[in-house]
CSV table of C-alpha atoms in Angstrom, one decimal:
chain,number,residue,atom,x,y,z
V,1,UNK,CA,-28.1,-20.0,-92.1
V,2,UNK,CA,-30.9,-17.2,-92.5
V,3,UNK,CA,-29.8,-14.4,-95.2
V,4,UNK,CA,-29.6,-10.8,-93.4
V,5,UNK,CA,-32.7,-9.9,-95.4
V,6,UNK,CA,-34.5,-12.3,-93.1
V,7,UNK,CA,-32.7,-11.4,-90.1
V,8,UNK,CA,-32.9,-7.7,-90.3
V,9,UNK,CA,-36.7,-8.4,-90.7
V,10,UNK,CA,-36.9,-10.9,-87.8
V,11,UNK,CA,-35.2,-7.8,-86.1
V,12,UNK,CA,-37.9,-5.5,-87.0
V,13,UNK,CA,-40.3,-7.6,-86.0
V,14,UNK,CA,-39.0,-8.3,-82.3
V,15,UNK,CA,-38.8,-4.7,-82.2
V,16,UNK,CA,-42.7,-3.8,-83.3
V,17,UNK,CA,-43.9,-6.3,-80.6
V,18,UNK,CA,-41.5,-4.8,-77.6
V,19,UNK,CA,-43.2,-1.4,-78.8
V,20,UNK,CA,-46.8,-2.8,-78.6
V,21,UNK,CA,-46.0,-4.9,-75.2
V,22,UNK,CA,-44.7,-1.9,-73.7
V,23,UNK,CA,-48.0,0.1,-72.7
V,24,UNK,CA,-49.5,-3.2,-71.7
V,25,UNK,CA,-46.5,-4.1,-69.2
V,26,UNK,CA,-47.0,-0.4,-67.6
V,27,UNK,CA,-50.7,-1.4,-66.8
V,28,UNK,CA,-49.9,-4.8,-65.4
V,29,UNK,CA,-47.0,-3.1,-63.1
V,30,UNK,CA,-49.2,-0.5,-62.0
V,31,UNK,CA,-52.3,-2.7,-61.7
V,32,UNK,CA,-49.5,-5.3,-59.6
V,33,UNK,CA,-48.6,-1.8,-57.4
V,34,UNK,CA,-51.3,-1.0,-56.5
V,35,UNK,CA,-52.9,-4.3,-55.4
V,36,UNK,CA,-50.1,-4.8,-53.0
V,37,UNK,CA,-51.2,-0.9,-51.9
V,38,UNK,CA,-54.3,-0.4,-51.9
V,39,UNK,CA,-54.3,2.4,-49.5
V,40,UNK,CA,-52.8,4.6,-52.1
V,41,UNK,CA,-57.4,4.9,-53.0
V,42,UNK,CA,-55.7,5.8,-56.8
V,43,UNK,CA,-52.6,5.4,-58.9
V,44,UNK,CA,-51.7,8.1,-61.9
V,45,UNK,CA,-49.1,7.2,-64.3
V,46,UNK,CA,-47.6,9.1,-67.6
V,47,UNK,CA,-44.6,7.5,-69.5
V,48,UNK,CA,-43.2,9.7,-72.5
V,49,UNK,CA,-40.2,7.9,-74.1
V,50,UNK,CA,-39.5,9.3,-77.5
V,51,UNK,CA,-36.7,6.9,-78.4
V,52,UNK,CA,-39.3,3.8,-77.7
V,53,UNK,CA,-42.0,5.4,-79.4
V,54,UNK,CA,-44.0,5.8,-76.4
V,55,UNK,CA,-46.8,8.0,-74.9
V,56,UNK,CA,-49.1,6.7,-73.2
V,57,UNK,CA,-51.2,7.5,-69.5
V,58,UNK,CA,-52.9,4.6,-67.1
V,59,UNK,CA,-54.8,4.9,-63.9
V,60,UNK,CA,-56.3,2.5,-61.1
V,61,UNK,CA,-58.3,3.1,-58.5
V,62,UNK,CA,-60.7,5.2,-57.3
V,63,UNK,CA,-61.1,8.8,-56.9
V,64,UNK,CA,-61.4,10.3,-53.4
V,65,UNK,CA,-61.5,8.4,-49.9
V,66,UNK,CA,-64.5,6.0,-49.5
V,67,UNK,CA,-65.4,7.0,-53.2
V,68,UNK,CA,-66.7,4.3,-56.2
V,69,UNK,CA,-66.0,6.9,-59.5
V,70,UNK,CA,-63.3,5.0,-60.9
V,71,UNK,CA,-59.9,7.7,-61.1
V,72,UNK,CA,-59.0,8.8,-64.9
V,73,UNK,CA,-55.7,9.6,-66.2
V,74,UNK,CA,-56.3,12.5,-67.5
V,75,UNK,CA,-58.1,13.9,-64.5
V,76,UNK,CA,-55.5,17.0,-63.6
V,77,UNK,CA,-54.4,17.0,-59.4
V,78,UNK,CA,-52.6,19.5,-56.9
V,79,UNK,CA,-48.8,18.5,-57.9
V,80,UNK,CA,-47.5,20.3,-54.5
V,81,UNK,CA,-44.2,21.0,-54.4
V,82,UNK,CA,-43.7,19.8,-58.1
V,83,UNK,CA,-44.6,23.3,-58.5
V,84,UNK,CA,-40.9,24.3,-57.7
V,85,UNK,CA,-39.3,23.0,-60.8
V,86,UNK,CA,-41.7,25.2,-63.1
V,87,UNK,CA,-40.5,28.2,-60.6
V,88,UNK,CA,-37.2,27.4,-61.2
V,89,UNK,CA,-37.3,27.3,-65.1
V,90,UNK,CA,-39.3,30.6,-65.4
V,91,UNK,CA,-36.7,32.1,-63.4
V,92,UNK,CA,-33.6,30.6,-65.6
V,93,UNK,CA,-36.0,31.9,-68.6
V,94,UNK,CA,-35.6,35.4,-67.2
V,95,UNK,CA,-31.6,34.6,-66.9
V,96,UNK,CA,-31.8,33.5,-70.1
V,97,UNK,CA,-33.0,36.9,-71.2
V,98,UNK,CA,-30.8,38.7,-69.6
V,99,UNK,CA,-33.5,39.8,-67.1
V,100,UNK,CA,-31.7,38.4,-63.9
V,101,UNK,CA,-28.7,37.3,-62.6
V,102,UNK,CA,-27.8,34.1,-60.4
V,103,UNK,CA,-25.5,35.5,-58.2
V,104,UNK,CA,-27.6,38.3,-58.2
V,105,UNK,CA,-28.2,40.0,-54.4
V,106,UNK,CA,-32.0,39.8,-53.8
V,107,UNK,CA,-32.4,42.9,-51.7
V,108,UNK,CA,-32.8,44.5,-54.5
V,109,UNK,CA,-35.6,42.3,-56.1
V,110,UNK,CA,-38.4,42.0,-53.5
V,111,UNK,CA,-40.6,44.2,-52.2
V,112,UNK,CA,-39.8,47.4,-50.1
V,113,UNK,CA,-41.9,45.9,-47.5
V,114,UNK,CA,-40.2,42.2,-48.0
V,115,UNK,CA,-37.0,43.9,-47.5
V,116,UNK,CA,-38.0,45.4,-44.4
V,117,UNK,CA,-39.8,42.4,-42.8
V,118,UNK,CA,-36.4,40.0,-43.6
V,119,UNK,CA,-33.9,42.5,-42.8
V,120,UNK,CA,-35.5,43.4,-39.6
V,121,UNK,CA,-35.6,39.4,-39.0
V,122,UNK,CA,-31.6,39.8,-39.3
V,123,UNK,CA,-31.3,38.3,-42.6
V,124,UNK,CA,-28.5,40.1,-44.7
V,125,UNK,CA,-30.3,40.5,-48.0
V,126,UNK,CA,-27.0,41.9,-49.7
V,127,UNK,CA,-25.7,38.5,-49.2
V,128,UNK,CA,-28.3,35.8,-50.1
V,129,UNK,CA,-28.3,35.5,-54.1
V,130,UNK,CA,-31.2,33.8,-56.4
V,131,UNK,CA,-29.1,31.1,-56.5
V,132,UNK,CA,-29.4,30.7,-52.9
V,133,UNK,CA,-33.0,30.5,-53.0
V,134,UNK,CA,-33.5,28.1,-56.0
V,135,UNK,CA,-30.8,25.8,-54.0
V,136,UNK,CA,-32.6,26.3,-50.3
V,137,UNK,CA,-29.3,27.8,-49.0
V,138,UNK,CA,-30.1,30.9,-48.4
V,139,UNK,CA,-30.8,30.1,-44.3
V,140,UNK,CA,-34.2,31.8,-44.3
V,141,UNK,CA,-36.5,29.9,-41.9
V,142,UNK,CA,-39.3,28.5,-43.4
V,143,UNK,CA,-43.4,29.1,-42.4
V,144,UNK,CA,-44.3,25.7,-42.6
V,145,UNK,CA,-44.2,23.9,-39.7
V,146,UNK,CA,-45.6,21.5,-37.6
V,147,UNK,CA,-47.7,24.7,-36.3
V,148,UNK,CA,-48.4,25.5,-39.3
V,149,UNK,CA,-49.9,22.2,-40.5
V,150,UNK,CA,-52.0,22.4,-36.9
V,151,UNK,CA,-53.3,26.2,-37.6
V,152,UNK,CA,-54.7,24.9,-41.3
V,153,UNK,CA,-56.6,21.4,-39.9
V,154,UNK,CA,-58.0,24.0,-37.0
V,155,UNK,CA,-58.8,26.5,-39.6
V,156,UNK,CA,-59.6,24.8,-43.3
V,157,UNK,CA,-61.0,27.5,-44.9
V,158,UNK,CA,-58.2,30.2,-43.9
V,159,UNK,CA,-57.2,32.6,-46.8
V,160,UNK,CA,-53.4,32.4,-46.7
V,161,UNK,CA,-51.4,35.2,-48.7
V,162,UNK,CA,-47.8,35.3,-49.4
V,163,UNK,CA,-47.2,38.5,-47.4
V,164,UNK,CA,-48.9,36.3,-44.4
V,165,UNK,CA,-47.0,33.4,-45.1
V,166,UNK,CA,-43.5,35.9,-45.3
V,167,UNK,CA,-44.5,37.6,-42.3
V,168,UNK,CA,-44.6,34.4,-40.3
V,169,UNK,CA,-41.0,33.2,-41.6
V,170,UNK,CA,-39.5,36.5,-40.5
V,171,UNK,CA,-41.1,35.9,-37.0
V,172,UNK,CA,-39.5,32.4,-36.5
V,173,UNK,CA,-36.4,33.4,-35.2
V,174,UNK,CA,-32.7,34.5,-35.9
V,175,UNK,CA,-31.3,33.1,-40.0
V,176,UNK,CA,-30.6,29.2,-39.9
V,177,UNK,CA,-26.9,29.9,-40.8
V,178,UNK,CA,-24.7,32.3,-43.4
V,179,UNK,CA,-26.2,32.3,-47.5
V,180,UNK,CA,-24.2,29.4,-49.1
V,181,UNK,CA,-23.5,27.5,-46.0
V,182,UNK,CA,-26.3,25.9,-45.1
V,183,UNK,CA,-29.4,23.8,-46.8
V,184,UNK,CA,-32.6,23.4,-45.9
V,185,UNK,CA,-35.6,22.8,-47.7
V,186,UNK,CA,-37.8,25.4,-47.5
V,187,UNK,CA,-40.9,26.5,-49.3
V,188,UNK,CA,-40.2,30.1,-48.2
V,189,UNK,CA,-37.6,30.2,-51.0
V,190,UNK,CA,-40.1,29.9,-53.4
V,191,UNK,CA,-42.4,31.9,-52.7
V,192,UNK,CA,-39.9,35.0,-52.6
V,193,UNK,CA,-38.9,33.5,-56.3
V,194,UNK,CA,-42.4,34.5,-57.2
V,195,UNK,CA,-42.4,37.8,-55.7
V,196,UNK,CA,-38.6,38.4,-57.7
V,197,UNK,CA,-41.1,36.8,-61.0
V,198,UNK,CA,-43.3,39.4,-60.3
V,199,UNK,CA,-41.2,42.5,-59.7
V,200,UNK,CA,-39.2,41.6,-62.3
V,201,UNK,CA,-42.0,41.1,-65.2
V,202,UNK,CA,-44.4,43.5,-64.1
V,203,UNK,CA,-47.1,40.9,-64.0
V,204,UNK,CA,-49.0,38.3,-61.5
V,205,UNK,CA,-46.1,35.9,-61.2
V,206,UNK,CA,-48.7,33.0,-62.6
V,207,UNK,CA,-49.4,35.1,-65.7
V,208,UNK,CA,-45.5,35.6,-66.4
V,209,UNK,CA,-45.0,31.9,-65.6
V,210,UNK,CA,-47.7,30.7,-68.0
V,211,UNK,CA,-46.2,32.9,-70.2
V,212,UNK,CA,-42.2,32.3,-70.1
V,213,UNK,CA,-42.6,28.8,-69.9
V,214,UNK,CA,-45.1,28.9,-73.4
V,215,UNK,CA,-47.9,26.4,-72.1
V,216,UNK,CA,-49.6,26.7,-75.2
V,217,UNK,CA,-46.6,26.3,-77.3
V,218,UNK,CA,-45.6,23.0,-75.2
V,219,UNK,CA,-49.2,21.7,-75.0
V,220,UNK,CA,-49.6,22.3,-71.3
V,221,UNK,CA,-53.4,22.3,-71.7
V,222,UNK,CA,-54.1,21.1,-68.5
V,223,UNK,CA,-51.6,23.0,-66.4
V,224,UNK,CA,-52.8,26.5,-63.9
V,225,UNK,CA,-52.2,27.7,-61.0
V,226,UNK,CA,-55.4,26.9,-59.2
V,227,UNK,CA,-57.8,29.5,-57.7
V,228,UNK,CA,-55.1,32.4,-59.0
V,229,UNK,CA,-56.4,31.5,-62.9
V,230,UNK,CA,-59.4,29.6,-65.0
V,231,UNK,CA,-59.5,26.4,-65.0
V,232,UNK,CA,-58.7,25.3,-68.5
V,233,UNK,CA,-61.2,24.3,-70.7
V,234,UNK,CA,-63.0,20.5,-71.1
V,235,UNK,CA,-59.9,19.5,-68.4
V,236,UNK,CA,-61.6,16.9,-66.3
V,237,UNK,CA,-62.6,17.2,-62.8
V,238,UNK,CA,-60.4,17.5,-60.1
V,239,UNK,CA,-58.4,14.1,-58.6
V,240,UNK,CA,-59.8,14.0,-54.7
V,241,UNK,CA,-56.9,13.5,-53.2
V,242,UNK,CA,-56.8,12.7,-49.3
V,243,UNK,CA,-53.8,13.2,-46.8
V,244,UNK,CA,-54.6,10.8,-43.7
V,245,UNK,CA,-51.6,12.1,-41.6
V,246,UNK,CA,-54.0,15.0,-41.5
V,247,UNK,CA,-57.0,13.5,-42.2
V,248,UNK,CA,-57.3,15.9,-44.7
V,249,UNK,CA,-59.8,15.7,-47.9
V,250,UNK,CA,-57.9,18.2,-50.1
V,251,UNK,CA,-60.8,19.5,-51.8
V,252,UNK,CA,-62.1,21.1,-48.4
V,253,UNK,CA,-58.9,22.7,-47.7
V,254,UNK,CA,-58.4,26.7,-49.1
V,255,UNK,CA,-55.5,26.4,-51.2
V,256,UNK,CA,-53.7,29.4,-50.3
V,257,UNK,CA,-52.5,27.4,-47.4
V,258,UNK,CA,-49.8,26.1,-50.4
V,259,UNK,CA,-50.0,28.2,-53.5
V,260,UNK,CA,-47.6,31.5,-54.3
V,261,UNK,CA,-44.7,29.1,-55.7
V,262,UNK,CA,-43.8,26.5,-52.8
V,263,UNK,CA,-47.0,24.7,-54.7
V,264,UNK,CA,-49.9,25.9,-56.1
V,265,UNK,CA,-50.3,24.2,-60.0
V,266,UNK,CA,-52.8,21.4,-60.7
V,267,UNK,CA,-52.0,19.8,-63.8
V,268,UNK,CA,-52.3,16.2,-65.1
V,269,UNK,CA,-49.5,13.3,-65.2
V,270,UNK,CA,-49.3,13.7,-69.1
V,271,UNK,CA,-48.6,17.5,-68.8
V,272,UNK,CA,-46.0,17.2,-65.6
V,273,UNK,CA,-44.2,15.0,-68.2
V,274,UNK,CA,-44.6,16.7,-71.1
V,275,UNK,CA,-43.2,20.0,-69.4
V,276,UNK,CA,-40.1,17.9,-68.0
V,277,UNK,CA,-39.4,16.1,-71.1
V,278,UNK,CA,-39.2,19.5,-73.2
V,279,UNK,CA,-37.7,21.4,-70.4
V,280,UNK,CA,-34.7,18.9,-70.5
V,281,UNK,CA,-34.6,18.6,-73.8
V,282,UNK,CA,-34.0,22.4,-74.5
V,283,UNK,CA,-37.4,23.3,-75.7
V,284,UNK,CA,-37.9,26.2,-72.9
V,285,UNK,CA,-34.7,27.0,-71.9
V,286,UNK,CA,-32.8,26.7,-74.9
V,287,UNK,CA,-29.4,28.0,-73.7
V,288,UNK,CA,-27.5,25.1,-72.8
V,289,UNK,CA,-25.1,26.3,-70.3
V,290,UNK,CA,-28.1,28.4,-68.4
V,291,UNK,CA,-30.2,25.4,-68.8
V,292,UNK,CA,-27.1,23.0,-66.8
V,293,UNK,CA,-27.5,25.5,-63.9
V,294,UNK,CA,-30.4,23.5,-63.4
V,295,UNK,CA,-28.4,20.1,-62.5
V,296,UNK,CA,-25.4,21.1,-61.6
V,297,UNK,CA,-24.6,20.2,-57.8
V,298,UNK,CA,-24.9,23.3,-55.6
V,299,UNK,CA,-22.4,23.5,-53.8
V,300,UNK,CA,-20.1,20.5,-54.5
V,301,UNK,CA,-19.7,19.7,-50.9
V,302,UNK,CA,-22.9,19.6,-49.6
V,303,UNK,CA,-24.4,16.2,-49.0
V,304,UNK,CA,-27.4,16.9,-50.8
V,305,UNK,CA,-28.7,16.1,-53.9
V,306,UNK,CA,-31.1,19.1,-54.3
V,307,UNK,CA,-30.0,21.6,-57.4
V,308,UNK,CA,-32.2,24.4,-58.5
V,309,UNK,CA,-35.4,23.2,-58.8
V,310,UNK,CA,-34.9,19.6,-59.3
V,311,UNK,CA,-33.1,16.8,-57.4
V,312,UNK,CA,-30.4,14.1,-58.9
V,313,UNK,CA,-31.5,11.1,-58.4
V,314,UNK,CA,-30.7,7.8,-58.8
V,315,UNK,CA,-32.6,4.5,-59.9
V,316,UNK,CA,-30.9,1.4,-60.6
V,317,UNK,CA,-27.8,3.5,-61.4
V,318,UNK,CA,-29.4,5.5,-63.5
V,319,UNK,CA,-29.4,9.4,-63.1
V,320,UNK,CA,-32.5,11.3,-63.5
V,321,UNK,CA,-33.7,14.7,-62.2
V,322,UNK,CA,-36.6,14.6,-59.8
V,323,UNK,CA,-39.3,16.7,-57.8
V,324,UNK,CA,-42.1,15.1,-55.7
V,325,UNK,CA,-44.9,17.0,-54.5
V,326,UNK,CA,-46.3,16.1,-50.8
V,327,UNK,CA,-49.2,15.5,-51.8
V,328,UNK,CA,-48.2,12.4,-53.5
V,329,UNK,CA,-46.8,13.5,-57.1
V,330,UNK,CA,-43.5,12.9,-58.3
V,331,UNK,CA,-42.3,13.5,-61.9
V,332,UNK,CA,-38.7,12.4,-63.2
V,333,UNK,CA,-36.5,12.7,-66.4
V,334,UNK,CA,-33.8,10.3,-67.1
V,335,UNK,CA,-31.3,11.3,-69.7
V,336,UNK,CA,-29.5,8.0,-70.3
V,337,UNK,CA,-33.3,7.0,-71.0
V,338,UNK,CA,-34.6,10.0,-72.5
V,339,UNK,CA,-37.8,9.3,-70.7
V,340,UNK,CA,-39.9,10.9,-68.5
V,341,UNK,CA,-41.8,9.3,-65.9
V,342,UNK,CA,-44.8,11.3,-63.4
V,343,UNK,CA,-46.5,9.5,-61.6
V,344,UNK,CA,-49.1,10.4,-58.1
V,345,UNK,CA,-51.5,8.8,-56.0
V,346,UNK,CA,-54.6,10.1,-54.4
V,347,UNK,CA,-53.5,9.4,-50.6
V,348,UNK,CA,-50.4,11.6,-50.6
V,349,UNK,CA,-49.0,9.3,-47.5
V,350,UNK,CA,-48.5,6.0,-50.2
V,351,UNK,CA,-46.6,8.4,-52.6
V,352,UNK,CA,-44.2,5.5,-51.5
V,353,UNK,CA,-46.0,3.1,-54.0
V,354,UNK,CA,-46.0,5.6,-56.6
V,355,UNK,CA,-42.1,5.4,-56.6
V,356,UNK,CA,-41.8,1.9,-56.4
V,357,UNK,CA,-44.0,2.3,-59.7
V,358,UNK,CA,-41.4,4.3,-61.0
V,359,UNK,CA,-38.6,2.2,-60.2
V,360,UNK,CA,-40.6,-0.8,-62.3
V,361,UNK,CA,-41.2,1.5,-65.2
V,362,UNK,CA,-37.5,2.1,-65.6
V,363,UNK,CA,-36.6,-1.7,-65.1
V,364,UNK,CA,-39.0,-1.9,-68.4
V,365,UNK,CA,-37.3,0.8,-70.4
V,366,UNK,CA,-33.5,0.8,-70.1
């Protein structure tokens, strides 16, 4: 019979090599991923898992349609509707500073001219909270549609604002249902959470996000709002990223057309996880119970898993809390795990692969 001496070091030892095979199991199940979809054009992959000891980035692929520059990890990407969750958690930084209120009406947070355009729309303002908006039950119709989609492939280099973008929601037609009672994902809500951001700090709302969410402090080096600030210093070139439904090349696409909060942030997979891992583990919101807002099911009985700012999801019975972007991004914290997990491809119609990638990553971990 071995001594314990021995067997705590044969242990050890078992443990040191998981560790090291770890990294080199992520690139054979991303390499394996995307051989079997190689219409993704590119794979992105961050995994940050503390308890294993484990940081590390991958990519595979190429960068752009029809294009032979091999993709980098590092090289930072429109995350899409990602955005929301940092939206969210600057707006539960204000709550936490006692700067707003969830149940807060939002009449009085917009704009005099917001108020007008959504009240003369027939939307009682007195009645839809901040909640409602973070939870997309606040009815408001949303501006993107399949017009809207149309308008922008007609019209590429259009220079969308969010008082354009507001105006066309209030002249869609009569409120989808009563604040509270209804869901439906909208990136309308959004963008009035940045005009509240704004009102309520007295700054651009990408200035007081940068700066209530400490990017610095976190290491968000590669993390802006894009066209709206600088692009951060030696951050790589931009990810080409393609959307064949549209037959869309991003890069020749204004931005505006998704920026004021709905989307809007390039950043890279390492800094989408980064900001998720601290953001769960109270290193921006550090109030606990404001921070739980975050995942706590909104309203009980609706048959949705969408909370403020992030969605509960789960992956081989394991809970973690989720945003995608459509432009092929998804990021993803699991507590059981204490891992994060971002991911994204360049053709934002596979982002189908980069889940299944996902779903591999946390066979590997738990």
């Amino acid at each position: 019979m071995r001594s314990r001496p021995a067997l705590l070091i044969l242990f050890i030892l078992f443990s040191l090599h998981s560790l090291a095979q770890l990294p080199k199991d992520l690139q054979r199940k991303t390499d394996s991923i995307f051989a079997a979809n190689p219409q993704a054009i590119g794979v992105l992959i961050h995994v940050e898992a503390p308890d294993r000891n484990l940081s590390c980035n991958y990519a595979v692929g190429n960068d752009g349609k029809n294009a032979t520059k091999k993709l980098e990890a590092h090289q930072p990407l429109l995350i899409a509707s990602t955005t929301k969750t940092y939206v969210s958690a600057a707006v539960l930084r204000l709550v936490e500073k006692k700067k707003l209120k969830l149940d807060q009406p939002i009449k009085e947070l917009l704009t005099a001219v917001t108020v007008q355009k959504l009240s003369a729309a027939g939307y009682d303002l007195n009645a839809i909270t901040v909640k409602h908006l973070l939870s997309h039950t606040s009815g408001i119709r949303d501006y993107v549609d399949e017009n809207y989609f149309k308008f922008i492939s007609e019209n590429k280099q259009f220079n969308w604002t969010r008082e354009l973008q507001l105006e066309r929601s209030a002249s869609l037609g009569a409120p989808l249902g009563k604040a509270g009672s209804v869901f439906k994902y909208a990136d309308v809500n959004y963008v009035l959470l940045t005009e509240i951001i704004e009102q309520k700090t007295g700054k651009p709302f990408y200035t007081a996000m940068r700066r209530l969410l400490k990017y610095r402090c976190n290491g968000l080096k590669s993390t802006w709002f894009i066209n709206l600030e600088q692009k951060p210093k030696n951050t790589l070139p931009m990810v080409k990223q393609y959307w064949s439904t549209f037959s869309w090349n991003i890069p020749d696409l204004n931005p505006s057309w998704d920026l004021y909060g709905g989307g809007g942030i390039a950043s890279t997979v390492s800094d989408m996880a980064h900001f998720y891992q601290k953001l769960f583990n109270g290193k921006i919101v550090k109030n606990r119970a404001v921070l739980q807002q975050m995942y706590t099911d909104v309203p009980p009985d609706f048959i949705t898993n969408y909370c403020l700012g992030i969605r509960k999801i789960k992956v081989h019975g394991i809970t973690g809390y989720n945003h995608g972007g459509g432009l092929g991004t998804d990021v993803t914290y699991f507590p059981e795990l204490n891992a994060t997990i971002s991911v994204a491809v360049v053709e934002a119609d596979k982002r189908s692969a980069a889940l299944a990638l996902r779903d591999e990553v946390v066979k590997l971990l738990r």
